[in-house]
Coordinates of C-alpha atoms in Angstrom, one line a residue:
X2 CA 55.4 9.2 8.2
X3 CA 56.5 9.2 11.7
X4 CA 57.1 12.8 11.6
X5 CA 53.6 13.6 10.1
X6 CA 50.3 13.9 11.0
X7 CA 48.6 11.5 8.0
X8 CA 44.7 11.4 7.4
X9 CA 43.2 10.3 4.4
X10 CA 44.2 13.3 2.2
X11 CA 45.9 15.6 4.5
X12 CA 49.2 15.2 5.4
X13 CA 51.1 17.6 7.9
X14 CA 54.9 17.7 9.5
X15 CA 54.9 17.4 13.2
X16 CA 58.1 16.4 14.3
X17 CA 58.4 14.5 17.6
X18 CA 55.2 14.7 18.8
X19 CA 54.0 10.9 17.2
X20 CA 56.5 10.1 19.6
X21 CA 55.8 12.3 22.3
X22 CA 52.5 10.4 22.2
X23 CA 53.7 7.6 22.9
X24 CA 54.0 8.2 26.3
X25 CA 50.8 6.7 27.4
X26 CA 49.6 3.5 29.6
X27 CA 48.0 2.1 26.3
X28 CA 51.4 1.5 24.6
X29 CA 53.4 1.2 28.1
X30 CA 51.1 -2.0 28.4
X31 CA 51.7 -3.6 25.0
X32 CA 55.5 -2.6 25.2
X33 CA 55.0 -4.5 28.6
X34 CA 53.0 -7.7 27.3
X35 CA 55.4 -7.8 24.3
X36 CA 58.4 -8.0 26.7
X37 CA 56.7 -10.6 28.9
X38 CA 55.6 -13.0 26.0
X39 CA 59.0 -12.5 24.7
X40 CA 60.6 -13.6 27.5
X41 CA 58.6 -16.8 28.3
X42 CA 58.8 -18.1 24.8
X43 CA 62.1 -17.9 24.4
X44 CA 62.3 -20.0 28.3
X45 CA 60.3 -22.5 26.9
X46 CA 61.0 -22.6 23.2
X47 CA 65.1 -23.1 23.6
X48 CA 65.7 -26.2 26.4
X49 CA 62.0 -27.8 25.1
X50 CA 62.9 -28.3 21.6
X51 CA 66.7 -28.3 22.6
X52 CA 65.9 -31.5 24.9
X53 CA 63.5 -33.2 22.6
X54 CA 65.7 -33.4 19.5
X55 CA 68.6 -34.8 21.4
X56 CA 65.7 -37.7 22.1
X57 CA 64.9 -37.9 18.6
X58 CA 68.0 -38.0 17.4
X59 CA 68.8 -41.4 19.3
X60 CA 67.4 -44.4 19.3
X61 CA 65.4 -46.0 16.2
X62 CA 65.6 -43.9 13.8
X63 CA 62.2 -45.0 11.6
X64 CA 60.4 -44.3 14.7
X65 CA 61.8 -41.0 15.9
X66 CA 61.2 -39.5 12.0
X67 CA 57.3 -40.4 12.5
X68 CA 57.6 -38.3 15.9
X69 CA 59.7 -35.6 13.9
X70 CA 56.5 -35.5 11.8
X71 CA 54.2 -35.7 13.9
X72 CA 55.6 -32.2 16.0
X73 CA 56.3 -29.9 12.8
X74 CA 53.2 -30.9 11.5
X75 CA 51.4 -27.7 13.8
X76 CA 53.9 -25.4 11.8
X77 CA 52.0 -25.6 8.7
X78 CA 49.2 -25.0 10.0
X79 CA 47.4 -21.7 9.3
X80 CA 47.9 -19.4 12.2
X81 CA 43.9 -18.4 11.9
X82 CA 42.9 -21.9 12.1
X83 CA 45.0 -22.8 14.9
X84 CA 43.8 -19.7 17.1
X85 CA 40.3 -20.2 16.1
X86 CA 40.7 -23.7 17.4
X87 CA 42.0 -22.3 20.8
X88 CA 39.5 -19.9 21.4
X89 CA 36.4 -22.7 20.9
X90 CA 38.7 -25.6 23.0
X91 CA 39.1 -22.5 26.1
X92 CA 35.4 -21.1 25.0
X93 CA 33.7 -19.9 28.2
X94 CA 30.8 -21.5 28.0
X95 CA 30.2 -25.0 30.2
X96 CA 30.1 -27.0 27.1
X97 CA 33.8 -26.0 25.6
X98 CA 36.0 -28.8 25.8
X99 CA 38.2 -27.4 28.5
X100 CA 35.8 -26.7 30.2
X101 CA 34.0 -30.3 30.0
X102 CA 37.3 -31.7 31.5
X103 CA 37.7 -29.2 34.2
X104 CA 34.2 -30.4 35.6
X105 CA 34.6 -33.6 34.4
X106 CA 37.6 -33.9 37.2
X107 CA 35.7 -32.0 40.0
X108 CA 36.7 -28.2 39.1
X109 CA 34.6 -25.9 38.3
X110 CA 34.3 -24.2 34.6
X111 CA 36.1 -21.2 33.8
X112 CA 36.5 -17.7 31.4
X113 CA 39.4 -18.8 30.3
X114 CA 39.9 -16.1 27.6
X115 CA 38.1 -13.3 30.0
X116 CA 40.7 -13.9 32.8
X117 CA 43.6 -12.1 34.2
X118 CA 46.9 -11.3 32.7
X119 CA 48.6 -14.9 33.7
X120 CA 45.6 -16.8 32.3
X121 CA 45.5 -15.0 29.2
X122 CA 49.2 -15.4 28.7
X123 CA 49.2 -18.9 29.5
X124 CA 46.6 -19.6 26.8
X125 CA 49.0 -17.3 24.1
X126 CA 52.4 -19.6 25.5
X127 CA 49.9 -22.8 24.8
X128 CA 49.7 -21.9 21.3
X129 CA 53.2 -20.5 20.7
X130 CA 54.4 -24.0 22.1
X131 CA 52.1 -25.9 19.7
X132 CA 53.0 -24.0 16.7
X133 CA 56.9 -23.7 16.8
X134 CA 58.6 -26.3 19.0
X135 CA 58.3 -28.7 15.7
X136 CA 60.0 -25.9 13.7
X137 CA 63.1 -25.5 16.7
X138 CA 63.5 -29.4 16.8
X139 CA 64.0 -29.2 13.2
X140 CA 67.1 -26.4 13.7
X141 CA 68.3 -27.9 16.7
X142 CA 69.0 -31.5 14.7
X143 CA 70.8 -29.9 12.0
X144 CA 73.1 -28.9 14.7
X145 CA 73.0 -32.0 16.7
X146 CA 73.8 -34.1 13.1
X147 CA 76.8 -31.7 12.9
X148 CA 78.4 -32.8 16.2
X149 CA 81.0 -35.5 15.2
X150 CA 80.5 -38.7 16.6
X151 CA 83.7 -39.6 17.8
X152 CA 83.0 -37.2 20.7
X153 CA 80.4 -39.5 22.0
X154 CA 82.2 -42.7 21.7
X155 CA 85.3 -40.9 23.3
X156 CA 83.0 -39.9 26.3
X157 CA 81.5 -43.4 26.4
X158 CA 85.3 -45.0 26.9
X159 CA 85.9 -42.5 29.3
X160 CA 82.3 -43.3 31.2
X161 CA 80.6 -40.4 30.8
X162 CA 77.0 -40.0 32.4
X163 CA 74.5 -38.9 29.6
X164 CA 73.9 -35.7 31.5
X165 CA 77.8 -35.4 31.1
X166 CA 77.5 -35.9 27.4
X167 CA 74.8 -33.5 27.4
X168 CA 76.5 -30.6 29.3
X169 CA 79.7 -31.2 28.4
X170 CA 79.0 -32.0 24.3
X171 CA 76.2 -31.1 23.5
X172 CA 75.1 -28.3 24.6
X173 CA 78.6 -26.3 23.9
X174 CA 78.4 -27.5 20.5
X175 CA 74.6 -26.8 19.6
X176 CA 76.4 -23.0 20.9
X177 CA 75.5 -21.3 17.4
X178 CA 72.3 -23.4 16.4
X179 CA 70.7 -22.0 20.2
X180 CA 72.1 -18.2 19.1
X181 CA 70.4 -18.4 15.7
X182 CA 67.0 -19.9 17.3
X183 CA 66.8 -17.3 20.7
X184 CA 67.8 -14.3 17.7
X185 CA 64.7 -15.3 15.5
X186 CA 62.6 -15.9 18.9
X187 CA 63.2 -12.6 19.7
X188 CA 62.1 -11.3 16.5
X189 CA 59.5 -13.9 16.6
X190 CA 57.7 -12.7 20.3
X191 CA 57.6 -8.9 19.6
X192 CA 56.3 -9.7 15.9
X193 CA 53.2 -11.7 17.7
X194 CA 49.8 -10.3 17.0
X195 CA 47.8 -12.6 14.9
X196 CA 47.7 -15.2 18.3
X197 CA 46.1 -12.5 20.1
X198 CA 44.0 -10.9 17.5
X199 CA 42.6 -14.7 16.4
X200 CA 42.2 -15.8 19.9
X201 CA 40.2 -12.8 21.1
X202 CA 38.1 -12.4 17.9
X203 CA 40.1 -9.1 16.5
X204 CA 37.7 -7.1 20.0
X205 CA 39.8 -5.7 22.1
X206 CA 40.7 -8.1 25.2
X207 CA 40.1 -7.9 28.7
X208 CA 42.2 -5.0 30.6
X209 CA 44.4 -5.6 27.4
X210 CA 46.3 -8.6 28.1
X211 CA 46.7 -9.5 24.9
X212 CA 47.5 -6.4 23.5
X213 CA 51.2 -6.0 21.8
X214 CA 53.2 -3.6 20.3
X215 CA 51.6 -4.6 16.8
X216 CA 48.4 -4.9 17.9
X217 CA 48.7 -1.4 19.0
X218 CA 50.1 -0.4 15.6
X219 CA 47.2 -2.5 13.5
X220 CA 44.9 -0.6 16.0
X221 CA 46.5 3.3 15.8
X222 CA 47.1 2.4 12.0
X223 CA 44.1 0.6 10.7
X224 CA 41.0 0.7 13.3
X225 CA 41.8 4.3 14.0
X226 CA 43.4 5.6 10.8
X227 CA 46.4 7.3 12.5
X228 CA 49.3 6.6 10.1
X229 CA 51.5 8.7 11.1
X230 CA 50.9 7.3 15.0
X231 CA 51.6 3.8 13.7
X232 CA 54.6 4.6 11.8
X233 CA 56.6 5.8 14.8
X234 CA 55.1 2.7 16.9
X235 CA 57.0 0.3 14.1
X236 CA 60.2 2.6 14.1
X237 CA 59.9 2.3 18.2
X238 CA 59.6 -1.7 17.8
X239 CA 61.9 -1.4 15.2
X240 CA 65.1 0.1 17.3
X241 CA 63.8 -2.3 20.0
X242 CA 64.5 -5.6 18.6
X243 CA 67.4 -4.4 16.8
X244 CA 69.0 -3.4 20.1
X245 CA 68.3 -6.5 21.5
X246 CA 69.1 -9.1 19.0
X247 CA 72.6 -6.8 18.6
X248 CA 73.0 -6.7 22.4
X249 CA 72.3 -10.6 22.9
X250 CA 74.9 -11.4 19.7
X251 CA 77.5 -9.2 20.9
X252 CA 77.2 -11.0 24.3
X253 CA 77.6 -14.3 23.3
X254 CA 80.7 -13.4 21.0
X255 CA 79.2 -14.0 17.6
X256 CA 80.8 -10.9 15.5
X257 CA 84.0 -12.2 17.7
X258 CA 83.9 -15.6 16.5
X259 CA 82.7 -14.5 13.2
X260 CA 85.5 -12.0 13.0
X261 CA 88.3 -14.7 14.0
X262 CA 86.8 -17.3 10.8

């Protein structure tokens, strides 16, 4: 369908130029936006999680399953009900939440969802955090309970700082578990478009910062009827993320240590 020019009951081979079309600011800014949130959640969703279940999985153990709980409850949460949520806690008008606090502490109130690119971003990281850090803790423990833990006694006879534990254990150990999360964050950030949709009603947002590469498929595709449009947008994202999640395993040596089991 890439190759073709598909309305509702007419169907005609074009060749290249779906993709030829795609050389336009519309999809330059969601390939952009896709990129950036990409990028940030993977910055924040691998040393946040990473650093909060070596916490939980010390100390007393009835307490830290209540706080295990308590962070992958978001996860099971409906994505539409957590992004409605959002949008009425950051609603523009004086009487949102947000913006209660914000004057409540001597700022003034603000479009938060009407704002620029960083501000909208911020609000899309917000949500990303609050929905998937419970989920990475979760991975990040089955790697940590895999750790022997005569390692850490062995450090603790020799006098090793926790921060020496931590670089020197720890983090070389959890060296798989953090390739399997950052692979399924990649596929994770350019996959986001319900966050966006939910969060700015399904309209189209402000100078588009909140359009991605699936939005602008769901728009070519759906609101605009362009099949053929949106088929070579999902090969494009397609090739993308395969490149990179190939690119990122190769660099860390996976098919290498793979290949040597």
């Amino acid at each position: 369908m890439g190759f073709q020019q598909v309305y509702p009951g007419q169907v005609e081979f074009i060749g290249l130029e779906n993709y030829r079309k795609l050389d336009n600011p519309e999809f330059k800014v969601a390939l952009k936006n896709s990129f950036r949130y990409t990028v940030y959640t993977i910055a924040l969703l691998i040393p946040i999680p990473l650093l909060l279940s070596v916490w939980l999985n010390s100390g007393n153990r009835t307490i830290n399953t209540v706080y295990r709980s308590v962070l992958y409850i978001p996860s099971l949460v409906s994505i539409v009900v957590a992004g409605t949520v959002m949008r009425l806690l950051f609603a523009s008008s004086e009487k949102s939440l947000i913006n209660t606090l914000a004057v409540a502490l001597g700022a003034e109130p603000r479009q938060w969802l009407l704002g620029g690119p960083h501000q909208a971003m911020i609000l899309l990281l917000i949500l990303a955090l609050w929905r998937w850090v419970g989920v990475n803790i979760i991975y990040f423990l089955s790697g940590l309970q895999a750790i022997p833990d005569e390692l850490y006694e062995a450090a603790d006879i020799d006098g090793a700082s926790p921060s020496q534990k931590l670089w020197r254990i720890t983090i070389p150990l959890l060296k798989s578990t953090t390739i399997f999360v950052t692979t399924i964050s990649i596929f994770g950030g350019f996959a986001m478009f319900e966050e966006s949709f939910i969060l700015w009603a399904g309209k189209p947002s402000p100078n588009n910062v909140g359009l991605t590469i699936v939005g602008h498929l769901y728009n070519k595709g759906f609101q605009e009827g362009e099949m053929g449009m949106a088929s070579a947008i999902g090969i494009v994202l397609l090739i993308i993320v395969f490149t990179l999640s190939i690119s990122f395993l190769k660099l860390f040596g996976f098919f290498e240590s793979e290949g040597r089991r």
